XYZ file of C-alpha atoms in Angstrom:
93
model
C -15.599 -7.516 -0.147
C -18.280 -5.664 1.825
C -21.703 -7.346 1.584
C -24.965 -5.763 2.726
C -28.026 -7.969 2.881
C -30.563 -6.763 0.332
C -28.209 -4.082 -0.996
C -25.532 -6.074 -2.776
C -21.803 -6.577 -2.823
C -19.122 -3.897 -2.837
C -15.597 -4.760 -3.988
C -13.131 -2.938 -1.741
C -10.458 -1.050 -3.669
C -8.837 0.847 -0.788
C -9.281 1.560 2.895
C -7.816 3.655 5.674
C -8.177 2.252 9.183
C -6.754 5.444 10.694
C -9.262 7.561 8.765
C -12.128 5.073 9.277
C -13.214 4.784 5.637
C -13.128 2.508 2.620
C -13.848 2.886 -1.074
C -15.426 0.055 -3.044
C -16.759 -0.515 -6.520
C -20.399 -1.551 -6.551
C -20.671 -5.054 -7.967
C -22.040 -5.227 -11.530
C -24.811 -7.543 -10.254
C -26.071 -4.984 -7.690
C -29.604 -3.726 -8.298
C -28.676 -0.134 -7.420
C -25.824 1.825 -9.038
C -24.021 -1.223 -10.489
C -20.411 -0.565 -11.433
C -20.308 2.835 -9.710
C -18.331 3.624 -6.548
C -19.210 3.787 -2.852
C -17.533 5.183 0.218
C -18.226 3.715 3.652
C -17.273 5.555 6.846
C -17.293 3.982 10.293
C -17.052 5.152 13.866
C -17.453 3.862 17.401
C -19.465 5.742 20.004
C -20.433 4.544 23.470
C -19.130 1.072 22.601
C -21.291 0.747 19.460
C -19.770 0.340 15.977
C -21.599 2.315 13.255
C -21.182 2.722 9.501
C -22.476 5.171 6.918
C -22.523 4.647 3.159
C -21.410 8.188 2.492
C -21.778 7.891 -1.270
C -23.147 5.076 -3.410
C -23.053 6.480 -6.923
C -19.685 8.152 -7.467
C -18.475 7.977 -11.061
C -14.874 7.156 -10.132
C -12.815 5.703 -7.319
C -11.218 9.108 -6.782
C -14.597 10.844 -6.546
C -15.742 8.330 -3.915
C -12.513 8.790 -1.922
C -12.897 12.575 -2.029
C -16.485 12.534 -0.756
C -16.538 14.389 2.575
C -16.702 12.093 5.586
C -20.035 11.665 7.341
C -20.575 13.597 10.583
C -19.758 11.184 13.427
C -20.773 13.498 16.293
C -24.059 11.674 17.019
C -24.258 8.570 14.830
C -27.217 7.080 16.709
C -29.501 9.859 15.475
C -27.967 11.819 12.582
C -24.923 12.555 10.437
C -25.371 10.129 7.548
C -27.018 12.130 4.806
C -29.668 13.414 7.196
C -30.228 10.002 8.779
C -28.689 8.013 11.617
C -25.742 5.756 10.926
C -26.311 1.970 10.841
C -25.178 0.126 13.947
C -23.302 -3.148 13.563
C -23.514 -6.044 15.972
C -21.634 -9.340 15.934
C -23.531 -12.239 14.355
C -25.454 -14.327 16.861
C -26.419 -11.469 19.161
């Protein structure tokens, strides 16, 4: 399960640690795009872990998987649908 505060819960169906992505079905209780499919990409740059929800409303698991990966060249400023990627920090920092 991938949970994003204020955005809902995403039930992971598959992932690829070598490819830095996962595909998850949006929980039926989510406010946005319930029951549809999301793809999350992640990358590390300059010691910072980032993620991008590359798609949030794919009709099928396969369509989410086949969504092109986000551009990880400069995640601090761009590459995620025209926006920066979201940085992740360990809890308590």
